[in-house]
Amino acid sequence: MGTLCRLQIQASPVKAKKISKEVFALWEDIQIKTNILDSKSEISILNSKKEHKVSERLYEIISTGYVMSKKTNGYFDMTIGTLTTDLFSGKKLTDAQIKIILSKVNYQKINMDNNTKTIWITDPALKLDVWGISKGYVADQTL
């Protein structure tokens, strides 16, 4: 997810080793699910298909992102993924192209089914980027 972190565990060496393995497994699982640069990741499959039944963990991350988008009136908006995917992949965008992409960013174009854990992206131009919310999710789950 592009962020360095430090894990400090206050426990016996045996227990600390066990906890650190669990934490790193969690971090790795979330990285695998949310990597917008990996075409096989869950988020990339959703971004490609625009409708996808996702894992419980990814559903929770996206749901949390949706709530944060709503609470911030869209200032935090995970539908920024079209822009971040282009930029991370090295694509050179003009100011006009960036402005067009940003004009389409809108978390309200995401629908979720709590029962089936299916997510729909209703605008074909949008992609999700949940790395921002994933970092907080990882921190919360680690505590």
Short mmCIF file of N, CA and C in Angstrom, two decimals:
data_model
loop_
_atom_site.label_atom_id
_atom_site.label_comp_id
_atom_site.label_asym_id
_atom_site.label_seq_id
_atom_site.Cartn_x
_atom_site.Cartn_y
_atom_site.Cartn_z
N MET A 1 0.81 -1.18 0.00
CA MET A 1 0.00 0.00 0.00
C MET A 1 0.86 1.26 0.00
N GLY A 2 2.17 1.06 -0.08
CA GLY A 2 3.06 2.20 -0.21
C GLY A 2 3.33 2.98 1.06
N THR A 3 3.06 2.42 2.19
CA THR A 3 3.28 3.12 3.46
C THR A 3 4.14 2.27 4.37
N LEU A 4 5.16 2.90 4.91
CA LEU A 4 5.99 2.21 5.89
C LEU A 4 5.31 2.26 7.25
N CYS A 5 5.47 1.22 8.01
CA CYS A 5 4.91 1.22 9.35
C CYS A 5 5.86 0.48 10.28
N ARG A 6 5.64 0.69 11.54
CA ARG A 6 6.47 0.05 12.55
C ARG A 6 5.55 -0.70 13.50
N LEU A 7 5.86 -1.94 13.74
CA LEU A 7 5.07 -2.77 14.64
C LEU A 7 5.88 -2.98 15.91
N GLN A 8 5.32 -2.61 17.03
CA GLN A 8 5.98 -2.79 18.31
C GLN A 8 5.07 -3.63 19.18
N ILE A 9 5.58 -4.78 19.62
CA ILE A 9 4.80 -5.71 20.42
C ILE A 9 5.48 -5.89 21.77
N GLN A 10 4.70 -5.69 22.81
CA GLN A 10 5.24 -5.89 24.15
C GLN A 10 4.67 -7.20 24.68
N ALA A 11 5.46 -8.24 24.52
CA ALA A 11 5.05 -9.58 24.94
C ALA A 11 6.30 -10.44 25.02
N SER A 12 6.12 -11.64 25.50
CA SER A 12 7.26 -12.57 25.52
C SER A 12 7.69 -12.82 24.08
N PRO A 13 8.95 -13.22 23.86
CA PRO A 13 9.42 -13.45 22.49
C PRO A 13 8.56 -14.45 21.71
N VAL A 14 8.11 -15.51 22.36
CA VAL A 14 7.29 -16.51 21.68
C VAL A 14 5.95 -15.90 21.26
N LYS A 15 5.32 -15.21 22.20
CA LYS A 15 4.02 -14.60 21.90
C LYS A 15 4.17 -13.48 20.87
N ALA A 16 5.23 -12.69 20.99
CA ALA A 16 5.47 -11.60 20.05
C ALA A 16 5.66 -12.13 18.63
N LYS A 17 6.36 -13.25 18.49
CA LYS A 17 6.57 -13.85 17.18
C LYS A 17 5.24 -14.31 16.59
N LYS A 18 4.40 -14.93 17.41
CA LYS A 18 3.08 -15.40 16.96
C LYS A 18 2.22 -14.21 16.52
N ILE A 19 2.19 -13.17 17.33
CA ILE A 19 1.39 -11.98 17.00
C ILE A 19 1.90 -11.32 15.73
N SER A 20 3.22 -11.20 15.59
CA SER A 20 3.77 -10.54 14.40
C SER A 20 3.44 -11.33 13.13
N LYS A 21 3.45 -12.66 13.20
CA LYS A 21 3.07 -13.46 12.04
C LYS A 21 1.62 -13.21 11.65
N GLU A 22 0.75 -13.13 12.65
CA GLU A 22 -0.68 -12.87 12.39
C GLU A 22 -0.89 -11.49 11.78
N VAL A 23 -0.19 -10.49 12.32
CA VAL A 23 -0.34 -9.12 11.82
C VAL A 23 0.18 -9.02 10.38
N PHE A 24 1.35 -9.59 10.12
CA PHE A 24 1.90 -9.52 8.76
C PHE A 24 1.04 -10.30 7.77
N ALA A 25 0.41 -11.38 8.21
CA ALA A 25 -0.50 -12.13 7.35
C ALA A 25 -1.73 -11.27 7.01
N LEU A 26 -2.24 -10.54 8.00
CA LEU A 26 -3.36 -9.63 7.76
C LEU A 26 -2.96 -8.56 6.76
N TRP A 27 -1.82 -7.92 6.97
CA TRP A 27 -1.35 -6.87 6.06
C TRP A 27 -1.20 -7.40 4.65
N GLU A 28 -0.62 -8.58 4.53
CA GLU A 28 -0.41 -9.19 3.21
C GLU A 28 -1.75 -9.49 2.53
N ASP A 29 -2.70 -10.02 3.28
CA ASP A 29 -4.01 -10.34 2.73
C ASP A 29 -4.69 -9.08 2.20
N ILE A 30 -4.64 -8.01 2.95
CA ILE A 30 -5.27 -6.76 2.51
C ILE A 30 -4.54 -6.19 1.31
N GLN A 31 -3.23 -6.25 1.30
CA GLN A 31 -2.45 -5.78 0.14
C GLN A 31 -2.84 -6.55 -1.11
N ILE A 32 -2.98 -7.86 -1.00
CA ILE A 32 -3.34 -8.70 -2.14
C ILE A 32 -4.75 -8.35 -2.63
N LYS A 33 -5.67 -8.12 -1.74
CA LYS A 33 -7.07 -7.83 -2.11
C LYS A 33 -7.25 -6.43 -2.69
N THR A 34 -6.45 -5.46 -2.25
CA THR A 34 -6.71 -4.06 -2.57
C THR A 34 -5.71 -3.44 -3.55
N ASN A 35 -4.81 -4.22 -4.10
CA ASN A 35 -3.77 -3.68 -4.98
C ASN A 35 -4.35 -3.32 -6.34
N ILE A 36 -4.53 -2.03 -6.59
CA ILE A 36 -5.10 -1.58 -7.86
C ILE A 36 -4.16 -1.77 -9.03
N LEU A 37 -2.89 -2.06 -8.76
CA LEU A 37 -1.93 -2.27 -9.83
C LEU A 37 -1.79 -3.74 -10.23
N ASP A 38 -2.46 -4.63 -9.51
CA ASP A 38 -2.44 -6.06 -9.80
C ASP A 38 -3.78 -6.45 -10.43
N SER A 39 -3.77 -6.82 -11.69
CA SER A 39 -5.01 -7.12 -12.40
C SER A 39 -5.77 -8.31 -11.81
N LYS A 40 -5.11 -9.12 -10.99
CA LYS A 40 -5.75 -10.29 -10.39
C LYS A 40 -6.30 -10.01 -8.99
N SER A 41 -6.07 -8.82 -8.46
CA SER A 41 -6.57 -8.50 -7.12
C SER A 41 -8.08 -8.37 -7.16
N GLU A 42 -8.69 -8.54 -6.00
CA GLU A 42 -10.15 -8.41 -5.90
C GLU A 42 -10.65 -7.05 -6.35
N ILE A 43 -9.95 -5.99 -5.94
CA ILE A 43 -10.38 -4.65 -6.30
C ILE A 43 -10.26 -4.42 -7.80
N SER A 44 -9.21 -4.97 -8.42
CA SER A 44 -9.05 -4.82 -9.87
C SER A 44 -10.13 -5.58 -10.63
N ILE A 45 -10.51 -6.75 -10.12
CA ILE A 45 -11.59 -7.52 -10.75
C ILE A 45 -12.89 -6.73 -10.66
N LEU A 46 -13.18 -6.16 -9.50
CA LEU A 46 -14.36 -5.32 -9.35
C LEU A 46 -14.30 -4.13 -10.29
N ASN A 47 -13.15 -3.46 -10.35
CA ASN A 47 -13.01 -2.30 -11.22
C ASN A 47 -13.21 -2.66 -12.69
N SER A 48 -12.81 -3.85 -13.06
CA SER A 48 -12.95 -4.29 -14.44
C SER A 48 -14.38 -4.71 -14.78
N LYS A 49 -14.97 -5.53 -13.89
CA LYS A 49 -16.32 -6.06 -14.15
C LYS A 49 -17.43 -5.08 -13.81
N LYS A 50 -17.17 -4.15 -12.89
CA LYS A 50 -18.13 -3.17 -12.37
C LYS A 50 -19.21 -3.79 -11.49
N GLU A 51 -19.23 -5.10 -11.37
CA GLU A 51 -20.12 -5.79 -10.44
C GLU A 51 -19.39 -7.06 -10.02
N HIS A 52 -19.28 -7.24 -8.70
CA HIS A 52 -18.51 -8.39 -8.24
C HIS A 52 -18.89 -8.72 -6.79
N LYS A 53 -19.04 -10.00 -6.51
CA LYS A 53 -19.21 -10.45 -5.13
C LYS A 53 -17.82 -10.52 -4.52
N VAL A 54 -17.59 -9.72 -3.50
CA VAL A 54 -16.25 -9.61 -2.92
C VAL A 54 -16.18 -10.36 -1.60
N SER A 55 -14.97 -10.52 -1.11
CA SER A 55 -14.75 -11.17 0.18
C SER A 55 -15.33 -10.31 1.30
N GLU A 56 -15.56 -10.95 2.41
CA GLU A 56 -16.07 -10.24 3.60
C GLU A 56 -15.15 -9.08 3.97
N ARG A 57 -13.85 -9.32 3.94
CA ARG A 57 -12.88 -8.27 4.33
C ARG A 57 -12.93 -7.09 3.38
N LEU A 58 -12.93 -7.34 2.06
CA LEU A 58 -12.96 -6.23 1.11
C LEU A 58 -14.30 -5.50 1.20
N TYR A 59 -15.37 -6.24 1.43
CA TYR A 59 -16.68 -5.60 1.59
C TYR A 59 -16.66 -4.65 2.78
N GLU A 60 -16.06 -5.08 3.87
CA GLU A 60 -15.98 -4.24 5.06
C GLU A 60 -15.15 -2.98 4.79
N ILE A 61 -14.06 -3.13 4.05
CA ILE A 61 -13.21 -1.98 3.72
C ILE A 61 -13.99 -1.00 2.84
N ILE A 62 -14.66 -1.51 1.81
CA ILE A 62 -15.41 -0.63 0.91
C ILE A 62 -16.58 0.02 1.65
N SER A 63 -17.25 -0.73 2.50
CA SER A 63 -18.36 -0.16 3.29
C SER A 63 -17.86 0.96 4.19
N THR A 64 -16.72 0.75 4.81
CA THR A 64 -16.13 1.78 5.66
C THR A 64 -15.77 3.01 4.83
N GLY A 65 -15.20 2.78 3.65
CA GLY A 65 -14.88 3.88 2.75
C GLY A 65 -16.11 4.66 2.33
N TYR A 66 -17.19 3.94 2.09
CA TYR A 66 -18.44 4.59 1.71
C TYR A 66 -18.95 5.49 2.84
N VAL A 67 -18.91 4.96 4.05
CA VAL A 67 -19.35 5.74 5.22
C VAL A 67 -18.48 6.98 5.37
N MET A 68 -17.17 6.83 5.21
CA MET A 68 -16.27 7.98 5.34
C MET A 68 -16.53 8.99 4.24
N SER A 69 -16.82 8.52 3.04
CA SER A 69 -17.14 9.43 1.93
C SER A 69 -18.39 10.24 2.26
N LYS A 70 -19.37 9.55 2.79
CA LYS A 70 -20.63 10.21 3.15
C LYS A 70 -20.40 11.22 4.28
N LYS A 71 -19.64 10.82 5.31
CA LYS A 71 -19.38 11.71 6.45
C LYS A 71 -18.60 12.96 6.04
N THR A 72 -17.73 12.83 5.03
CA THR A 72 -16.90 13.95 4.60
C THR A 72 -17.50 14.68 3.41
N ASN A 73 -18.71 14.30 3.06
CA ASN A 73 -19.39 14.93 1.92
C ASN A 73 -18.59 14.76 0.63
N GLY A 74 -17.91 13.64 0.51
CA GLY A 74 -17.17 13.33 -0.70
C GLY A 74 -15.74 13.84 -0.74
N TYR A 75 -15.28 14.51 0.32
CA TYR A 75 -13.88 14.96 0.32
C TYR A 75 -12.94 13.76 0.38
N PHE A 76 -13.34 12.73 1.10
CA PHE A 76 -12.66 11.43 1.00
C PHE A 76 -13.53 10.61 0.07
N ASP A 77 -12.98 10.18 -1.05
CA ASP A 77 -13.80 9.47 -2.03
C ASP A 77 -12.95 8.41 -2.73
N MET A 78 -13.29 7.16 -2.47
CA MET A 78 -12.50 6.05 -3.03
C MET A 78 -12.75 5.82 -4.52
N THR A 79 -13.70 6.58 -5.13
CA THR A 79 -13.90 6.44 -6.58
C THR A 79 -12.86 7.24 -7.36
N ILE A 80 -11.81 7.66 -6.71
CA ILE A 80 -10.69 8.36 -7.33
C ILE A 80 -9.78 7.38 -8.09
N GLY A 81 -10.11 6.09 -8.05
CA GLY A 81 -9.24 5.05 -8.60
C GLY A 81 -8.87 5.19 -10.05
N THR A 82 -9.72 5.79 -10.88
CA THR A 82 -9.35 5.98 -12.29
C THR A 82 -8.12 6.86 -12.37
N LEU A 83 -8.10 7.93 -11.60
CA LEU A 83 -6.95 8.83 -11.61
C LEU A 83 -5.71 8.17 -11.01
N THR A 84 -5.85 7.56 -9.84
CA THR A 84 -4.67 6.98 -9.20
C THR A 84 -4.10 5.81 -10.00
N THR A 85 -4.96 5.02 -10.63
CA THR A 85 -4.46 3.91 -11.46
C THR A 85 -3.64 4.46 -12.62
N ASP A 86 -4.16 5.49 -13.27
CA ASP A 86 -3.41 6.10 -14.38
C ASP A 86 -2.08 6.66 -13.91
N LEU A 87 -2.09 7.38 -12.79
CA LEU A 87 -0.86 8.00 -12.31
C LEU A 87 0.16 6.97 -11.82
N PHE A 88 -0.30 5.95 -11.07
CA PHE A 88 0.61 4.92 -10.58
C PHE A 88 1.22 4.11 -11.72
N SER A 89 0.49 3.97 -12.81
CA SER A 89 1.00 3.18 -13.94
C SER A 89 1.91 4.01 -14.84
N GLY A 90 2.10 5.29 -14.50
CA GLY A 90 3.03 6.13 -15.24
C GLY A 90 2.40 6.89 -16.40
N LYS A 91 1.11 6.82 -16.54
CA LYS A 91 0.42 7.52 -17.62
C LYS A 91 0.53 9.02 -17.39
N LYS A 92 0.89 9.74 -18.43
CA LYS A 92 0.99 11.21 -18.36
C LYS A 92 -0.38 11.79 -18.71
N LEU A 93 -0.94 12.55 -17.78
CA LEU A 93 -2.25 13.16 -17.99
C LEU A 93 -2.13 14.67 -18.06
N THR A 94 -2.90 15.26 -18.94
CA THR A 94 -2.94 16.71 -19.01
C THR A 94 -3.85 17.23 -17.90
N ASP A 95 -3.76 18.51 -17.63
CA ASP A 95 -4.64 19.12 -16.62
C ASP A 95 -6.10 18.93 -17.03
N ALA A 96 -6.38 19.03 -18.31
CA ALA A 96 -7.75 18.86 -18.80
C ALA A 96 -8.25 17.44 -18.56
N GLN A 97 -7.39 16.44 -18.78
CA GLN A 97 -7.78 15.04 -18.54
C GLN A 97 -8.03 14.80 -17.06
N ILE A 98 -7.19 15.36 -16.22
CA ILE A 98 -7.37 15.22 -14.77
C ILE A 98 -8.68 15.86 -14.34
N LYS A 99 -8.98 17.02 -14.87
CA LYS A 99 -10.22 17.72 -14.54
C LYS A 99 -11.44 16.88 -14.93
N ILE A 100 -11.41 16.25 -16.09
CA ILE A 100 -12.52 15.40 -16.55
C ILE A 100 -12.69 14.21 -15.61
N ILE A 101 -11.58 13.56 -15.27
CA ILE A 101 -11.65 12.40 -14.37
C ILE A 101 -12.22 12.82 -13.01
N LEU A 102 -11.72 13.91 -12.47
CA LEU A 102 -12.18 14.37 -11.16
C LEU A 102 -13.65 14.77 -11.17
N SER A 103 -14.14 15.23 -12.29
CA SER A 103 -15.56 15.63 -12.36
C SER A 103 -16.49 14.42 -12.25
N LYS A 104 -15.97 13.22 -12.50
CA LYS A 104 -16.79 12.01 -12.44
C LYS A 104 -16.70 11.29 -11.10
N VAL A 105 -15.74 11.67 -10.28
CA VAL A 105 -15.55 11.02 -8.97
C VAL A 105 -16.80 11.28 -8.12
N ASN A 106 -17.42 10.18 -7.66
CA ASN A 106 -18.64 10.33 -6.88
C ASN A 106 -18.97 9.00 -6.20
N TYR A 107 -18.74 8.95 -4.91
CA TYR A 107 -18.98 7.72 -4.14
C TYR A 107 -20.42 7.23 -4.23
N GLN A 108 -21.35 8.11 -4.58
CA GLN A 108 -22.75 7.71 -4.67
C GLN A 108 -23.02 6.82 -5.88
N LYS A 109 -22.02 6.62 -6.71
CA LYS A 109 -22.15 5.74 -7.87
C LYS A 109 -21.71 4.31 -7.54
N ILE A 110 -21.69 4.01 -6.25
CA ILE A 110 -21.39 2.66 -5.76
C ILE A 110 -22.64 2.13 -5.07
N ASN A 111 -23.03 0.92 -5.40
CA ASN A 111 -24.13 0.25 -4.72
C ASN A 111 -23.59 -1.01 -4.06
N MET A 112 -24.15 -1.35 -2.91
CA MET A 112 -23.67 -2.50 -2.15
C MET A 112 -24.85 -3.32 -1.66
N ASP A 113 -24.70 -4.64 -1.70
CA ASP A 113 -25.71 -5.55 -1.16
C ASP A 113 -25.10 -6.24 0.05
N ASN A 114 -25.59 -5.88 1.23
CA ASN A 114 -25.05 -6.44 2.47
C ASN A 114 -25.22 -7.95 2.56
N ASN A 115 -26.28 -8.50 1.97
CA ASN A 115 -26.53 -9.94 2.07
C ASN A 115 -25.58 -10.75 1.21
N THR A 116 -25.38 -10.32 -0.03
CA THR A 116 -24.55 -11.11 -0.94
C THR A 116 -23.10 -10.63 -1.00
N LYS A 117 -22.83 -9.48 -0.39
CA LYS A 117 -21.50 -8.85 -0.42
C LYS A 117 -21.10 -8.52 -1.86
N THR A 118 -22.09 -8.12 -2.65
CA THR A 118 -21.85 -7.72 -4.03
C THR A 118 -21.75 -6.20 -4.09
N ILE A 119 -20.80 -5.72 -4.86
CA ILE A 119 -20.58 -4.30 -5.07
C ILE A 119 -20.83 -4.00 -6.55
N TRP A 120 -21.51 -2.90 -6.82
CA TRP A 120 -21.70 -2.42 -8.19
C TRP A 120 -21.12 -1.03 -8.31
N ILE A 121 -20.37 -0.81 -9.36
CA ILE A 121 -19.91 0.53 -9.72
C ILE A 121 -20.78 0.93 -10.90
N THR A 122 -21.65 1.90 -10.70
CA THR A 122 -22.67 2.20 -11.71
C THR A 122 -22.19 3.09 -12.85
N ASP A 123 -21.03 3.69 -12.70
CA ASP A 123 -20.46 4.52 -13.77
C ASP A 123 -19.28 3.77 -14.38
N PRO A 124 -19.34 3.42 -15.66
CA PRO A 124 -18.25 2.65 -16.27
C PRO A 124 -16.90 3.37 -16.26
N ALA A 125 -16.90 4.68 -16.07
CA ALA A 125 -15.64 5.45 -16.06
C ALA A 125 -14.94 5.39 -14.70
N LEU A 126 -15.63 4.90 -13.67
CA LEU A 126 -15.07 4.93 -12.32
C LEU A 126 -14.33 3.64 -11.96
N LYS A 127 -13.32 3.82 -11.14
CA LYS A 127 -12.61 2.71 -10.50
C LYS A 127 -12.44 3.07 -9.03
N LEU A 128 -12.43 2.05 -8.20
CA LEU A 128 -12.21 2.26 -6.77
C LEU A 128 -10.73 2.14 -6.45
N ASP A 129 -10.28 2.96 -5.53
CA ASP A 129 -8.95 2.88 -4.94
C ASP A 129 -9.16 2.95 -3.44
N VAL A 130 -9.01 1.81 -2.77
CA VAL A 130 -9.29 1.75 -1.33
C VAL A 130 -8.02 1.74 -0.48
N TRP A 131 -6.88 2.05 -1.07
CA TRP A 131 -5.65 2.03 -0.28
C TRP A 131 -5.71 3.02 0.87
N GLY A 132 -6.31 4.17 0.67
CA GLY A 132 -6.41 5.16 1.74
C GLY A 132 -7.16 4.62 2.95
N ILE A 133 -8.31 4.03 2.72
CA ILE A 133 -9.12 3.50 3.82
C ILE A 133 -8.52 2.20 4.35
N SER A 134 -7.83 1.45 3.49
CA SER A 134 -7.23 0.18 3.90
C SER A 134 -6.17 0.36 4.97
N LYS A 135 -5.43 1.45 4.88
CA LYS A 135 -4.37 1.70 5.86
C LYS A 135 -4.96 1.89 7.26
N GLY A 136 -6.04 2.64 7.34
CA GLY A 136 -6.72 2.81 8.62
C GLY A 136 -7.35 1.51 9.10
N TYR A 137 -7.91 0.75 8.16
CA TYR A 137 -8.51 -0.54 8.49
C TYR A 137 -7.45 -1.48 9.07
N VAL A 138 -6.30 -1.53 8.44
CA VAL A 138 -5.21 -2.38 8.93
C VAL A 138 -4.80 -1.96 10.33
N ALA A 139 -4.67 -0.66 10.54
CA ALA A 139 -4.28 -0.18 11.87
C ALA A 139 -5.32 -0.57 12.91
N ASP A 140 -6.59 -0.39 12.59
CA ASP A 140 -7.66 -0.76 13.53
C ASP A 140 -7.65 -2.25 13.83
N GLN A 141 -7.48 -3.08 12.81
CA GLN A 141 -7.48 -4.52 13.00
C GLN A 141 -6.25 -5.00 13.76
N THR A 142 -5.15 -4.27 13.63
CA THR A 142 -3.90 -4.65 14.29
C THR A 142 -3.98 -4.41 15.79
N LEU A 143 -4.70 -3.38 16.18
CA LEU A 143 -4.80 -3.07 17.60
C LEU A 143 -5.59 -4.15 18.24
#
